[in-house]
Every structure is written in structure tokens, then in C-alpha cells.
PDB file of C-alpha atoms in Angstrom:
ATOM      1  CA  MET Z   1       0.000   0.000   0.000  1.00 73.00           C
ATOM      2  CA  GLU Z   2       2.936   2.285   0.618  1.00 80.00           C
ATOM      3  CA  LEU Z   3       3.783   2.588  -3.084  1.00 84.00           C
ATOM      4  CA  LEU Z   4       0.152   3.167  -4.007  1.00 87.00           C
ATOM      5  CA  SER Z   5      -0.257   5.863  -1.365  1.00 86.00           C
ATOM      6  CA  LYS Z   6       2.741   7.778  -2.753  1.00 89.00           C
ATOM      7  CA  LEU Z   7       1.353   8.083  -6.274  1.00 90.00           C
ATOM      8  CA  ASN Z   8       0.339  11.602  -7.328  1.00 91.00           C
ATOM      9  CA  ARG Z   9      -2.461  10.149  -9.415  1.00 91.00           C
ATOM     10  CA  LYS Z  10      -3.905   6.847  -8.251  1.00 89.00           C
ATOM     11  CA  PRO Z  11      -5.570   4.396 -10.653  1.00 89.00           C
ATOM     12  CA  ASN Z  12      -9.355   4.612 -10.790  1.00 89.00           C
ATOM     13  CA  HIS Z  13      -9.697   0.857 -10.296  1.00 86.00           C
ATOM     14  CA  LEU Z  14      -7.624  -1.957  -8.831  1.00 86.00           C
ATOM     15  CA  LEU Z  15      -7.914  -5.617  -9.739  1.00 84.00           C
ATOM     16  CA  LEU Z  16      -5.917  -7.574  -7.197  1.00 83.00           C
ATOM     17  CA  ILE Z  17      -5.510 -11.222  -8.063  1.00 80.00           C
ATOM     18  CA  ARG Z  18      -4.413 -14.156  -5.933  1.00 78.00           C
ATOM     19  CA  LEU Z  19      -3.637 -12.371  -2.703  1.00 81.00           C
ATOM     20  CA  PRO Z  20      -2.618 -14.551   0.239  1.00 82.00           C
ATOM     21  CA  LEU Z  21      -4.998 -13.266   2.916  1.00 82.00           C
ATOM     22  CA  CYS Z  22      -5.976 -14.821   6.237  1.00 82.00           C
ATOM     23  CA  GLU Z  23      -8.518 -14.221   8.991  1.00 82.00           C
ATOM     24  CA  GLY Z  24      -5.914 -14.247  11.776  1.00 83.00           C
ATOM     25  CA  LYS Z  25      -2.717 -12.343  12.466  1.00 88.00           C
ATOM     26  CA  SER Z  26      -0.578 -11.314   9.454  1.00 88.00           C
ATOM     27  CA  PHE Z  27       2.650 -13.269   9.046  1.00 88.00           C
ATOM     28  CA  VAL Z  28       5.552 -13.960   6.680  1.00 89.00           C
ATOM     29  CA  THR Z  29       6.396 -17.476   5.522  1.00 85.00           C
ATOM     30  CA  LEU Z  30       8.338 -19.231   2.781  1.00 83.00           C
ATOM     31  CA  GLN Z  31       6.637 -20.569  -0.340  1.00 79.00           C
ATOM     32  CA  ASN Z  32       8.111 -23.620  -2.041  1.00 76.00           C
ATOM     33  CA  GLY Z  33       8.683 -22.602  -5.660  1.00 77.00           C
ATOM     34  CA  GLY Z  34      10.237 -25.892  -6.716  1.00 82.00           C
ATOM     35  CA  LEU Z  35      13.902 -25.039  -7.129  1.00 90.00           C
ATOM     36  CA  VAL Z  36      13.726 -22.033  -4.800  1.00 88.00           C
ATOM     37  CA  PHE Z  37      11.884 -20.785  -1.736  1.00 86.00           C
ATOM     38  CA  TYR Z  38      10.597 -17.219  -1.642  1.00 85.00           C
ATOM     39  CA  PRO Z  39       9.051 -15.073   1.090  1.00 89.00           C
ATOM     40  CA  VAL Z  40       5.308 -14.522   1.150  1.00 84.00           C
ATOM     41  CA  ASN Z  41       3.596 -11.863   3.245  1.00 87.00           C
ATOM     42  CA  VAL Z  42       0.212 -13.282   4.290  1.00 86.00           C
ATOM     43  CA  MET Z  43      -1.911 -10.326   5.341  1.00 87.00           C
ATOM     44  CA  ASN Z  44      -4.967 -10.178   7.566  1.00 89.00           C
ATOM     45  CA  ARG Z  45      -7.904  -9.807   5.186  1.00 87.00           C
ATOM     46  CA  ASN Z  46      -9.747  -7.114   7.173  1.00 89.00           C
ATOM     47  CA  GLU Z  47      -6.600  -5.036   7.715  1.00 92.00           C
ATOM     48  CA  PHE Z  48      -5.745  -5.243   4.023  1.00 89.00           C
ATOM     49  CA  ILE Z  49      -9.225  -4.135   2.923  1.00 89.00           C
ATOM     50  CA  GLU Z  50      -9.214  -1.303   5.478  1.00 91.00           C
ATOM     51  CA  SER Z  51      -5.853  -0.093   4.146  1.00 91.00           C
ATOM     52  CA  ILE Z  52      -7.192  -0.054   0.574  1.00 89.00           C
ATOM     53  CA  CYS Z  53     -10.382   1.733   1.662  1.00 89.00           C
ATOM     54  CA  GLY Z  54      -8.224   4.253   3.532  1.00 91.00           C
ATOM     55  CA  LEU Z  55      -6.775   5.268   0.153  1.00 90.00           C
ATOM     56  CA  GLY Z  56     -10.237   6.072  -1.185  1.00 89.00           C
ATOM     57  CA  TYR Z  57     -11.096   2.729  -2.811  1.00 89.00           C
ATOM     58  CA  LYS Z  58     -14.040   0.494  -1.983  1.00 87.00           C
ATOM     59  CA  LEU Z  59     -14.325  -3.265  -2.233  1.00 87.00           C
ATOM     60  CA  ILE Z  60     -16.763  -4.214  -4.989  1.00 86.00           C
ATOM     61  CA  ASP Z  61     -16.382  -7.994  -4.852  1.00 84.00           C
ATOM     62  CA  SER Z  62     -14.047 -10.748  -3.701  1.00 82.00           C
ATOM     63  CA  TRP Z  63     -13.906 -14.493  -4.025  1.00 78.00           C
ATOM     64  CA  LYS Z  64     -11.594 -17.321  -3.084  1.00 75.00           C
ATOM     65  CA  ASP Z  65      -9.432 -19.026  -5.685  1.00 71.00           C
ATOM     66  CA  ARG Z  66      -9.489 -22.650  -4.577  1.00 71.00           C
ATOM     67  CA  ALA Z  67      -7.540 -23.867  -7.627  1.00 73.00           C
ATOM     68  CA  GLU Z  68      -4.227 -23.587  -5.780  1.00 68.00           C
ATOM     69  CA  PRO Z  69      -4.702 -23.478  -2.012  1.00 65.00           C
ATOM     70  CA  CYS Z  70      -1.816 -22.247   0.104  1.00 68.00           C
ATOM     71  CA  SER Z  71      -0.368 -24.280   2.915  1.00 68.00           C
ATOM     72  CA  VAL Z  72       2.135 -23.423   5.599  1.00 72.00           C
ATOM     73  CA  PRO Z  73       4.225 -26.426   6.667  1.00 71.00           C
ATOM     74  CA  PHE Z  74       4.012 -27.324  10.369  1.00 71.00           C
ATOM     75  CA  HIS Z  75       1.051 -24.971  10.883  1.00 68.00           C
ATOM     76  CA  PRO Z  76      -2.186 -26.915  10.350  1.00 67.00           C
ATOM     77  CA  GLU Z  77      -4.262 -23.858  11.275  1.00 64.00           C
ATOM     78  CA  PHE Z  78      -3.392 -22.460   7.831  1.00 65.00           C
ATOM     79  CA  THR Z  79      -4.227 -25.543   5.762  1.00 54.00           C
ATOM     80  CA  SER Z  80      -7.396 -23.884   4.485  1.00 52.00           C
ATOM     81  CA  LEU Z  81      -5.630 -20.670   3.478  1.00 55.00           C
ATOM     82  CA  VAL Z  82      -6.771 -19.717  -0.002  1.00 55.00           C
ATOM     83  CA  LEU Z  83      -5.840 -16.970  -2.400  1.00 55.00           C
ATOM     84  CA  THR Z  84      -8.340 -14.133  -2.674  1.00 59.00           C
ATOM     85  CA  VAL Z  85      -9.327 -12.037  -5.684  1.00 55.00           C
ATOM     86  CA  CYS Z  86     -10.538  -8.498  -4.979  1.00 56.00           C
ATOM     87  CA  THR Z  87     -11.993  -6.079  -7.497  1.00 50.00           C
TER      88      THR Z  87
END
């Protein structure tokens, strides 16, 4: 959100695809990319939406992309973590 907030002219619309959002506390984990691991910032869904709305946007719709669910090894509480699409 920091980059978006610094823009002189913000886009009229945002289409945010496949965001790793959760209902609990935000956290950072590693995603297995096959040959490499990369960091993933999993954000609290409500906090993320509030931060977008704070920039003057409003949530029109959102849905869960269950095609590729996320999982966090050794943390079964996140086995149902899914990617979210917001428009």
C-alpha cells in the first residue's frame, strides 16, 4: 500500500488477483517454488481491505481461488488458506 499511497495520481480501479490473505494475524512465511523458496507476506484480510479503503477505494467484490490453495508447513491452522481475488 505504501507505493500506491505515494502516487500523485492513483488508478481509478484496482484488480488484485491471488492475494494470500488470512482471517488471523498477518505473518511472513516461505513458499516452495520448486527449485527455490521465496518469502510470502500473508496479510490479515480485514486489515488489508481497510488499508485499501483508507486510500479512497471500496471493495466491490471478492472471491476465493481454490484452484491452488496455500499451505504453511508445520502450521495446520493455515491448511485452508486460499488466495483471494478483490476487485
